[in-house]
mmCIF file of C-alpha atoms in Angstrom:
data_model
loop_
_atom_site.group_PDB
_atom_site.id
_atom_site.type_symbol
_atom_site.label_atom_id
_atom_site.label_comp_id
_atom_site.label_asym_id
_atom_site.label_seq_id
_atom_site.Cartn_x
_atom_site.Cartn_y
_atom_site.Cartn_z
ATOM 1 C CA ARG A 1 22.312 31.757 -115.517
ATOM 2 C CA LYS A 2 19.299 30.037 -117.074
ATOM 3 C CA GLU A 3 15.920 30.860 -115.566
ATOM 4 C CA VAL A 4 15.117 27.168 -115.188
ATOM 5 C CA GLU A 5 17.860 24.573 -114.935
ATOM 6 C CA GLN A 6 17.658 20.808 -115.048
ATOM 7 C CA ASP A 7 20.208 18.040 -115.084
ATOM 8 C CA PRO A 8 19.974 16.786 -118.675
ATOM 9 C CA GLY A 9 20.855 13.221 -117.676
ATOM 10 C CA PRO A 10 20.393 10.717 -119.059
ATOM 11 C CA PHE A 11 19.326 8.768 -116.024
ATOM 12 C CA ASN A 12 19.566 5.044 -116.707
ATOM 13 C CA VAL A 13 17.700 2.983 -114.120
ATOM 14 C CA PRO A 14 16.429 -0.594 -113.888
ATOM 15 C CA GLU A 15 12.747 -1.392 -113.703
ATOM 16 C CA GLY A 16 11.438 -1.050 -110.182
ATOM 17 C CA ALA A 17 13.967 1.594 -109.172
ATOM 18 C CA THR A 18 13.171 4.914 -107.563
ATOM 19 C CA VAL A 19 14.521 7.951 -109.363
ATOM 20 C CA ALA A 20 14.401 11.654 -108.526
ATOM 21 C CA PHE A 21 14.915 14.752 -110.636
ATOM 22 C CA ASN A 22 15.508 18.265 -109.415
ATOM 23 C CA CYS A 23 14.933 21.551 -111.148
ATOM 24 C CA THR A 24 16.092 24.965 -109.953
ATOM 25 C CA TYR A 25 14.563 28.312 -110.897
ATOM 26 C CA SER A 26 15.985 31.794 -110.579
ATOM 27 C CA ASN A 27 12.910 34.004 -110.148
ATOM 28 C CA SER A 28 11.883 33.921 -106.512
ATOM 29 C CA ALA A 29 8.520 35.481 -107.420
ATOM 30 C CA SER A 30 7.517 32.485 -109.542
ATOM 31 C CA GLN A 31 3.934 31.510 -108.968
ATOM 32 C CA SER A 32 3.184 28.128 -110.508
ATOM 33 C CA PHE A 33 5.164 25.008 -111.201
ATOM 34 C CA PHE A 34 4.580 21.938 -113.330
ATOM 35 C CA TRP A 35 6.171 18.809 -114.692
ATOM 36 C CA TYR A 36 5.563 17.891 -118.325
ATOM 37 C CA ARG A 37 6.522 14.649 -119.987
ATOM 38 C CA GLN A 38 7.767 14.401 -123.568
ATOM 39 C CA ASP A 39 8.126 11.072 -125.298
ATOM 40 C CA CYS A 40 10.638 10.671 -128.100
ATOM 41 C CA ARG A 41 9.489 12.574 -131.210
ATOM 42 C CA LYS A 42 6.220 13.551 -129.517
ATOM 43 C CA GLU A 43 4.798 16.734 -128.065
ATOM 44 C CA PRO A 44 5.051 17.630 -124.354
ATOM 45 C CA LYS A 45 2.079 16.707 -122.167
ATOM 46 C CA LEU A 46 1.247 17.802 -118.642
ATOM 47 C CA LEU A 47 2.291 15.206 -116.074
ATOM 48 C CA MET A 48 1.371 17.033 -112.892
ATOM 49 C CA SER A 49 1.227 20.384 -111.198
ATOM 50 C CA VAL A 50 3.427 21.068 -108.183
ATOM 51 C CA TYR A 51 1.722 22.439 -105.094
ATOM 52 C CA SER A 52 3.374 24.150 -102.142
ATOM 53 C CA SER A 53 2.386 21.309 -99.851
ATOM 54 C CA GLY A 54 3.704 18.678 -102.227
ATOM 55 C CA ASN A 55 1.447 16.325 -104.139
ATOM 56 C CA GLU A 56 1.313 12.743 -105.221
ATOM 57 C CA ASP A 57 -0.242 11.002 -108.206
ATOM 58 C CA GLY A 58 0.205 7.261 -108.034
ATOM 59 C CA ARG A 59 3.913 6.512 -108.337
ATOM 60 C CA PHE A 60 4.796 10.159 -108.916
ATOM 61 C CA THR A 61 5.488 12.705 -106.180
ATOM 62 C CA ALA A 62 6.222 16.374 -106.770
ATOM 63 C CA GLN A 63 7.724 18.722 -104.197
ATOM 64 C CA LEU A 64 8.349 22.453 -104.094
ATOM 65 C CA ASN A 65 11.021 24.124 -101.991
ATOM 66 C CA ARG A 66 10.526 27.881 -102.263
ATOM 67 C CA ALA A 67 13.359 28.744 -99.882
ATOM 68 C CA SER A 68 15.914 26.954 -102.043
ATOM 69 C CA GLN A 69 14.026 27.623 -105.273
ATOM 70 C CA TYR A 70 13.771 24.126 -106.596
ATOM 71 C CA ILE A 71 11.133 21.590 -107.473
ATOM 72 C CA SER A 72 11.546 17.860 -107.577
ATOM 73 C CA LEU A 73 9.902 14.850 -109.159
ATOM 74 C CA LEU A 74 10.157 11.404 -107.605
ATOM 75 C CA ILE A 75 9.190 8.298 -109.543
ATOM 76 C CA ARG A 76 8.776 5.100 -107.566
ATOM 77 C CA ASP A 77 8.727 1.566 -108.966
ATOM 78 C CA SER A 78 9.883 2.730 -112.411
ATOM 79 C CA LYS A 79 8.277 1.144 -115.455
ATOM 80 C CA LEU A 80 9.650 0.776 -118.954
ATOM 81 C CA SER A 81 6.891 3.135 -120.079
ATOM 82 C CA ASP A 82 8.294 5.890 -117.854
ATOM 83 C CA SER A 83 11.177 6.318 -120.310
ATOM 84 C CA ALA A 84 10.815 9.873 -121.574
ATOM 85 C CA THR A 85 12.120 13.392 -121.139
ATOM 86 C CA TYR A 86 10.726 15.244 -118.133
ATOM 87 C CA LEU A 87 10.380 19.002 -118.488
ATOM 88 C CA CYS A 88 10.287 21.332 -115.538
ATOM 89 C CA VAL A 89 7.971 24.289 -116.129
ATOM 90 C CA VAL A 90 7.822 27.518 -114.145
ATOM 91 C CA LYS A 91 5.386 30.400 -114.456
ATOM 92 C CA PRO A 92 6.772 33.638 -113.016
ATOM 93 C CA GLY A 93 3.360 35.256 -113.460
ATOM 94 C CA GLY A 94 1.237 36.593 -116.283
ATOM 95 C CA PHE A 95 1.518 34.840 -119.612
ATOM 96 C CA LYS A 96 5.153 33.886 -119.394
ATOM 97 C CA THR A 97 5.911 30.180 -119.118
ATOM 98 C CA ILE A 98 9.479 28.954 -118.871
ATOM 99 C CA PHE A 99 10.380 25.413 -119.853
ATOM 100 C CA GLY A 100 13.522 23.692 -118.698
ATOM 101 C CA ALA A 101 15.605 21.822 -121.262
ATOM 102 C CA GLY A 102 14.480 18.503 -119.811
ATOM 103 C CA THR A 103 15.897 15.450 -118.073
ATOM 104 C CA ARG A 104 16.058 12.220 -120.040
ATOM 105 C CA LEU A 105 15.108 9.008 -118.295
ATOM 106 C CA PHE A 106 15.729 5.502 -119.605
ATOM 107 C CA VAL A 107 14.201 2.622 -117.689
ATOM 108 C CA LYS A 108 15.673 -0.736 -118.610
ATOM 109 C CA ALA A 109 14.381 -4.271 -118.100
ATOM 110 C CA ASP B 1 -10.429 15.542 -126.279
ATOM 111 C CA VAL B 2 -8.335 18.604 -127.019
ATOM 112 C CA LYS B 3 -6.774 18.615 -130.392
ATOM 113 C CA VAL B 4 -4.058 20.906 -131.687
ATOM 114 C CA THR B 5 -3.016 20.260 -135.241
ATOM 115 C CA GLN B 6 -0.133 21.662 -137.232
ATOM 116 C CA SER B 7 -0.088 21.868 -140.997
ATOM 117 C CA SER B 8 3.078 19.859 -141.612
ATOM 118 C CA ARG B 9 5.192 17.368 -139.670
ATOM 119 C CA TYR B 10 8.264 17.946 -141.811
ATOM 120 C CA LEU B 11 9.204 20.887 -143.988
ATOM 121 C CA VAL B 12 12.304 21.693 -146.027
ATOM 122 C CA LYS B 13 12.779 25.240 -147.266
ATOM 123 C CA ARG B 14 15.548 27.237 -148.870
ATOM 124 C CA THR B 15 17.292 30.224 -147.352
ATOM 125 C CA GLY B 16 15.366 33.413 -148.065
ATOM 126 C CA GLU B 17 11.994 31.743 -148.624
ATOM 127 C CA LYS B 18 8.900 32.952 -146.797
ATOM 128 C CA VAL B 19 7.557 30.129 -144.640
ATOM 129 C CA PHE B 20 4.086 29.728 -143.146
ATOM 130 C CA LEU B 21 3.405 27.337 -140.269
ATOM 131 C CA GLU B 22 -0.253 26.851 -139.432
ATOM 132 C CA CYS B 23 -1.785 25.746 -136.155
ATOM 133 C CA VAL B 24 -5.433 24.973 -135.418
ATOM 134 C CA GLN B 25 -7.056 24.089 -132.099
ATOM 135 C CA ASP B 26 -10.578 22.833 -131.580
ATOM 136 C CA MET B 27 -11.179 23.623 -127.889
ATOM 137 C CA ASP B 28 -12.111 27.289 -128.128
ATOM 138 C CA HIS B 29 -8.980 28.231 -126.172
ATOM 139 C CA GLU B 30 -8.163 31.908 -125.876
ATOM 140 C CA ASN B 31 -4.387 31.528 -125.609
ATOM 141 C CA MET B 32 -2.196 30.213 -128.375
ATOM 142 C CA PHE B 33 1.591 29.944 -128.411
ATOM 143 C CA TRP B 34 4.450 29.263 -130.786
ATOM 144 C CA TYR B 35 7.655 27.719 -129.436
ATOM 145 C CA ARG B 36 10.789 26.369 -130.954
ATOM 146 C CA GLN B 37 12.605 23.458 -129.365
ATOM 147 C CA ASP B 38 16.327 22.911 -129.777
ATOM 148 C CA PRO B 39 18.571 20.345 -128.067
ATOM 149 C CA GLY B 40 19.935 21.619 -124.771
ATOM 150 C CA LEU B 41 17.851 24.794 -124.908
ATOM 151 C CA GLY B 42 14.375 23.490 -124.225
ATOM 152 C CA LEU B 43 11.274 25.211 -125.477
ATOM 153 C CA ARG B 44 11.629 28.916 -126.162
ATOM 154 C CA LEU B 45 8.606 31.122 -126.679
ATOM 155 C CA ILE B 46 8.502 32.979 -129.981
ATOM 156 C CA TYR B 47 5.064 34.643 -129.821
ATOM 157 C CA PHE B 48 1.773 34.175 -128.082
ATOM 158 C CA SER B 49 -1.735 35.433 -128.576
ATOM 159 C CA TYR B 50 -4.498 35.795 -125.989
ATOM 160 C CA ASP B 51 -7.249 36.852 -128.367
ATOM 161 C CA VAL B 52 -8.045 37.295 -132.022
ATOM 162 C CA LYS B 53 -5.776 39.866 -133.634
ATOM 163 C CA MET B 54 -3.814 40.213 -130.370
ATOM 164 C CA LYS B 55 -0.208 39.136 -130.119
ATOM 165 C CA GLU B 56 2.698 39.499 -127.740
ATOM 166 C CA LYS B 57 6.390 38.890 -128.326
ATOM 167 C CA GLY B 58 7.997 36.044 -126.489
ATOM 168 C CA ASP B 59 11.682 35.580 -125.783
ATOM 169 C CA ILE B 60 12.930 35.135 -129.358
ATOM 170 C CA PRO B 61 10.620 36.974 -131.809
ATOM 171 C CA GLU B 62 13.342 38.190 -134.175
ATOM 172 C CA GLY B 63 12.866 36.885 -137.705
ATOM 173 C CA TYR B 64 9.284 35.768 -137.018
ATOM 174 C CA SER B 65 5.822 37.233 -137.205
ATOM 175 C CA VAL B 66 2.396 35.816 -136.378
ATOM 176 C CA SER B 67 -1.185 36.156 -137.430
ATOM 177 C CA ARG B 68 -4.392 35.348 -135.591
ATOM 178 C CA GLU B 69 -7.417 36.223 -137.664
ATOM 179 C CA LYS B 70 -9.658 33.535 -136.153
ATOM 180 C CA LYS B 71 -9.762 32.216 -132.621
ATOM 181 C CA GLU B 72 -8.909 28.667 -133.593
ATOM 182 C CA ARG B 73 -5.997 29.460 -135.912
ATOM 183 C CA PHE B 74 -2.547 30.864 -135.152
ATOM 184 C CA SER B 75 0.037 31.174 -137.898
ATOM 185 C CA LEU B 76 3.779 31.594 -137.585
ATOM 186 C CA ILE B 77 5.555 33.322 -140.456
ATOM 187 C CA LEU B 78 9.255 33.269 -141.197
ATOM 188 C CA GLU B 79 9.672 36.330 -143.374
ATOM 189 C CA SER B 80 12.985 35.218 -144.867
ATOM 190 C CA ALA B 81 14.075 31.802 -143.669
ATOM 191 C CA SER B 82 17.645 31.376 -142.494
ATOM 192 C CA THR B 83 19.627 28.277 -141.583
ATOM 193 C CA ASN B 84 19.587 29.202 -137.874
ATOM 194 C CA GLN B 85 15.812 28.818 -137.961
ATOM 195 C CA THR B 86 16.168 25.088 -138.559
ATOM 196 C CA SER B 87 14.342 23.675 -135.555
ATOM 197 C CA MET B 88 11.290 21.883 -134.190
ATOM 198 C CA TYR B 89 8.341 24.283 -133.986
ATOM 199 C CA LEU B 90 5.595 23.535 -131.497
ATOM 200 C CA CYS B 91 2.231 25.227 -131.261
ATOM 201 C CA ALA B 92 0.203 25.140 -128.047
ATOM 202 C CA SER B 93 -3.097 26.414 -126.728
ATOM 203 C CA SER B 94 -4.609 26.963 -123.297
ATOM 204 C CA LEU B 95 -7.551 28.508 -121.535
ATOM 205 C CA LEU B 96 -7.208 32.167 -120.613
ATOM 206 C CA HIS B 97 -7.894 31.964 -116.898
ATOM 207 C CA LEU B 98 -5.427 29.938 -114.914
ATOM 208 C CA GLY B 99 -7.601 29.732 -111.845
ATOM 209 C CA LEU B 100 -6.345 27.238 -109.335
ATOM 210 C CA ALA B 101 -2.932 25.701 -109.740
ATOM 211 C CA GLY B 102 -3.412 22.537 -111.713
ATOM 212 C CA VAL B 103 -6.116 24.013 -113.917
ATOM 213 C CA HIS B 104 -3.521 25.476 -116.209
ATOM 214 C CA GLU B 105 -2.394 23.196 -118.988
ATOM 215 C CA GLN B 106 -0.911 23.928 -122.364
ATOM 216 C CA TYR B 107 -1.928 21.468 -125.074
ATOM 217 C CA PHE B 108 0.652 20.988 -127.768
ATOM 218 C CA GLY B 109 0.451 20.081 -131.399
ATOM 219 C CA PRO B 110 2.675 17.313 -132.804
ATOM 220 C CA GLY B 111 5.298 19.790 -134.008
ATOM 221 C CA THR B 112 6.771 20.769 -137.354
ATOM 222 C CA ARG B 113 10.396 19.902 -137.983
ATOM 223 C CA LEU B 114 11.658 22.657 -140.268
ATOM 224 C CA THR B 115 14.943 22.378 -142.115
ATOM 225 C CA VAL B 116 16.299 25.452 -143.894
ATOM 226 C CA THR B 117 19.024 24.715 -146.428
#
């Protein structure tokens, strides 16, 4: 079983739609959680951290469910510019950082 | 603005060649990382370094070595390139102390697409 698993997609949604991605992790002792965004042929960049209480940044909402060991990312009112691959990132502790393989999102006009 | 630069965007090498990939960051970050990214597998950590001349193996160090002689520079070395090392190589840097959640961020370079023939 992979340490971090994501649905690879692709998710194809129209502009204005709401879309949600989930990511499961296997190490129950994991400490920190993040979502990174990677545009086609570009490097990953931090989108947002995921806090235990859940957090929101504009149209983006991240949630953590420790009991079920998953994190989620919700994108409301999707824009064409949201088209990208979204990487789930988990830090079990120390230096180790585990990246998921990513979920591809295509937002269409 | 944090900048991480990598020496080449594209590289083609022959099997058995020694390959050097260079990475430089300008933010005085303590941590530096080398990953490879392959379709369906995500980013996998090859090596990281938390200080000059210090290095730690990641998940897939076999066939690779690293060098960090200066804080801003972290080199990845393929001692004898093989076709299964054809991949996208990404360098990243970050501050040493994670502090509060949300402070941590790894800054990535643009990547080097290496093809070994």
